[in-house]
Coordinates of C-alpha atoms in Angstrom, one line a residue:
Q1 CA 18.5 90.2 -31.8
V2 CA 16.6 93.4 -32.4
Q3 CA 12.9 93.0 -33.0
L4 CA 10.7 95.8 -34.4
V5 CA 6.9 95.6 -34.3
E6 CA 4.6 98.2 -36.1
S7 CA 1.0 98.8 -35.2
G8 CA -1.7 101.3 -35.7
G9 CA -2.5 101.0 -39.4
G10 CA -6.0 100.8 -40.7
L11 CA -8.5 102.4 -43.0
V12 CA -9.2 106.1 -42.9
Q13 CA -10.9 108.6 -45.2
A14 CA -8.9 111.3 -47.0
G15 CA -8.2 114.2 -44.6
G16 CA -8.2 112.0 -41.6
S17 CA -5.3 111.0 -39.3
L18 CA -3.6 107.8 -38.1
S19 CA -0.8 107.2 -35.6
L20 CA 1.6 104.4 -36.1
S21 CA 3.8 102.9 -33.4
C22 CA 7.0 100.9 -33.6
G23 CA 8.2 99.0 -30.6
A24 CA 11.8 98.0 -30.4
S25 CA 13.4 95.4 -28.2
G26 CA 16.6 93.4 -28.0
R27 CA 19.3 96.0 -27.3
T28 CA 20.0 99.6 -26.4
F29 CA 19.8 102.1 -29.3
G30 CA 21.5 105.3 -28.2
N31 CA 21.8 107.6 -31.1
Y32 CA 20.9 105.0 -33.7
R33 CA 18.5 106.0 -36.5
M34 CA 14.9 104.8 -36.6
G35 CA 13.5 105.2 -40.1
W36 CA 10.0 104.9 -41.5
F37 CA 9.5 103.6 -45.0
R38 CA 6.4 102.7 -47.1
Q39 CA 5.7 100.5 -50.0
A40 CA 2.6 100.6 -52.3
P41 CA 1.7 97.6 -54.4
G42 CA 3.9 97.3 -57.4
K43 CA 6.1 100.2 -56.2
E44 CA 9.6 100.4 -54.7
R45 CA 9.9 100.9 -51.0
E46 CA 10.4 104.6 -50.3
F47 CA 11.7 106.7 -47.5
V48 CA 9.2 108.6 -45.2
A49 CA 11.0 109.9 -42.2
A50 CA 13.9 109.2 -39.9
E51 CA 15.1 110.4 -36.5
R52 CA 17.8 109.6 -34.0
W53 CA 16.6 107.3 -31.3
S54 CA 17.6 109.8 -28.7
G55 CA 15.7 112.6 -30.5
G56 CA 16.5 115.4 -32.8
S57 CA 17.9 115.3 -36.3
T58 CA 14.6 114.4 -37.8
V59 CA 14.2 114.4 -41.6
Y60 CA 11.1 113.9 -43.7
A61 CA 10.4 113.1 -47.3
D62 CA 9.0 116.0 -49.2
S63 CA 5.8 114.1 -49.9
V64 CA 5.0 114.0 -46.2
K65 CA 6.7 117.1 -44.8
G66 CA 4.2 119.2 -42.8
R67 CA 1.8 116.4 -42.5
F68 CA 3.7 113.6 -40.7
T69 CA 5.5 113.9 -37.4
V70 CA 7.9 111.5 -35.6
S71 CA 7.9 111.3 -31.8
R72 CA 9.3 108.9 -29.2
D73 CA 8.7 107.3 -25.9
N74 CA 12.1 106.3 -24.7
A75 CA 10.8 104.5 -21.6
K76 CA 8.8 102.2 -23.8
N77 CA 11.4 101.9 -26.6
T78 CA 8.7 103.0 -29.0
V79 CA 8.7 105.5 -31.8
Y80 CA 5.6 107.0 -33.4
L81 CA 4.6 108.3 -36.8
Q82 CA 1.6 110.7 -36.5
M83 CA 0.0 111.1 -39.9
N84 CA -2.4 114.0 -40.5
S85 CA -4.2 115.2 -43.6
L86 CA -3.9 111.8 -45.2
I87 CA -4.4 111.5 -49.0
P88 CA -5.0 108.4 -51.1
E89 CA -1.4 108.5 -52.3
D90 CA -0.3 107.7 -48.7
T91 CA -1.9 104.2 -49.1
A92 CA 0.9 101.7 -48.5
V93 CA 2.4 99.2 -46.1
Y94 CA 4.4 101.2 -43.6
Y95 CA 7.6 99.8 -42.1
C96 CA 9.9 100.9 -39.3
A97 CA 13.6 100.1 -39.5
L98 CA 16.7 100.6 -37.4
D99 CA 20.2 101.6 -38.4
I100 CA 22.6 100.6 -35.7
N101 CA 25.4 102.3 -37.5
S102 CA 24.0 105.8 -36.9
C103 CA 23.6 106.9 -40.5
T104 CA 24.2 110.5 -41.5
G105 CA 23.4 112.4 -44.7
V106 CA 22.0 110.7 -47.7
G107 CA 22.5 107.3 -46.2
C108 CA 19.6 107.8 -43.9
Y109 CA 17.3 107.9 -46.9
L110 CA 18.3 104.5 -48.3
T111 CA 16.6 101.2 -47.5
T112 CA 20.0 99.4 -47.7
T113 CA 21.3 101.4 -44.7
Y114 CA 18.9 99.7 -42.3
G115 CA 19.6 96.3 -41.0
Y116 CA 16.5 95.7 -38.9
W117 CA 12.9 95.8 -40.1
G118 CA 9.5 95.4 -38.7
Q119 CA 6.8 93.3 -40.4
G120 CA 4.8 96.3 -41.7
T121 CA 1.4 97.7 -41.1
Q122 CA -1.2 98.5 -43.8
V123 CA -2.5 102.0 -44.2
T124 CA -5.3 102.6 -46.6
V125 CA -6.7 106.1 -47.3
S126 CA -10.0 106.2 -49.2
S127 CA -11.1 109.1 -51.3

């Protein structure tokens, strides 16, 4: 069974940076999609970014475009979310998720597309 583990969350002041990691194990991933989502208290889980496991075809939510960057270390089966210029609105629990069906188009933005999820890591941005 696929297991995903996020790490790297914490407390940071506005304008600062954090890097999240998501380690995946249990199977090969090929061109599957790895997505990042976040959920603030009392809010719906929302899309942040997604990228093919093999690289390329990266998409970002408008709210984070230009500030967040996805990268990979294929040897470690790990993907990263580099978050720069953080603002208080970025405060949320961040989740990584894997779509083994290689989503395309609008499906890559939907939580229901992803069958495997990590436990989440808390990111708090203070003003």
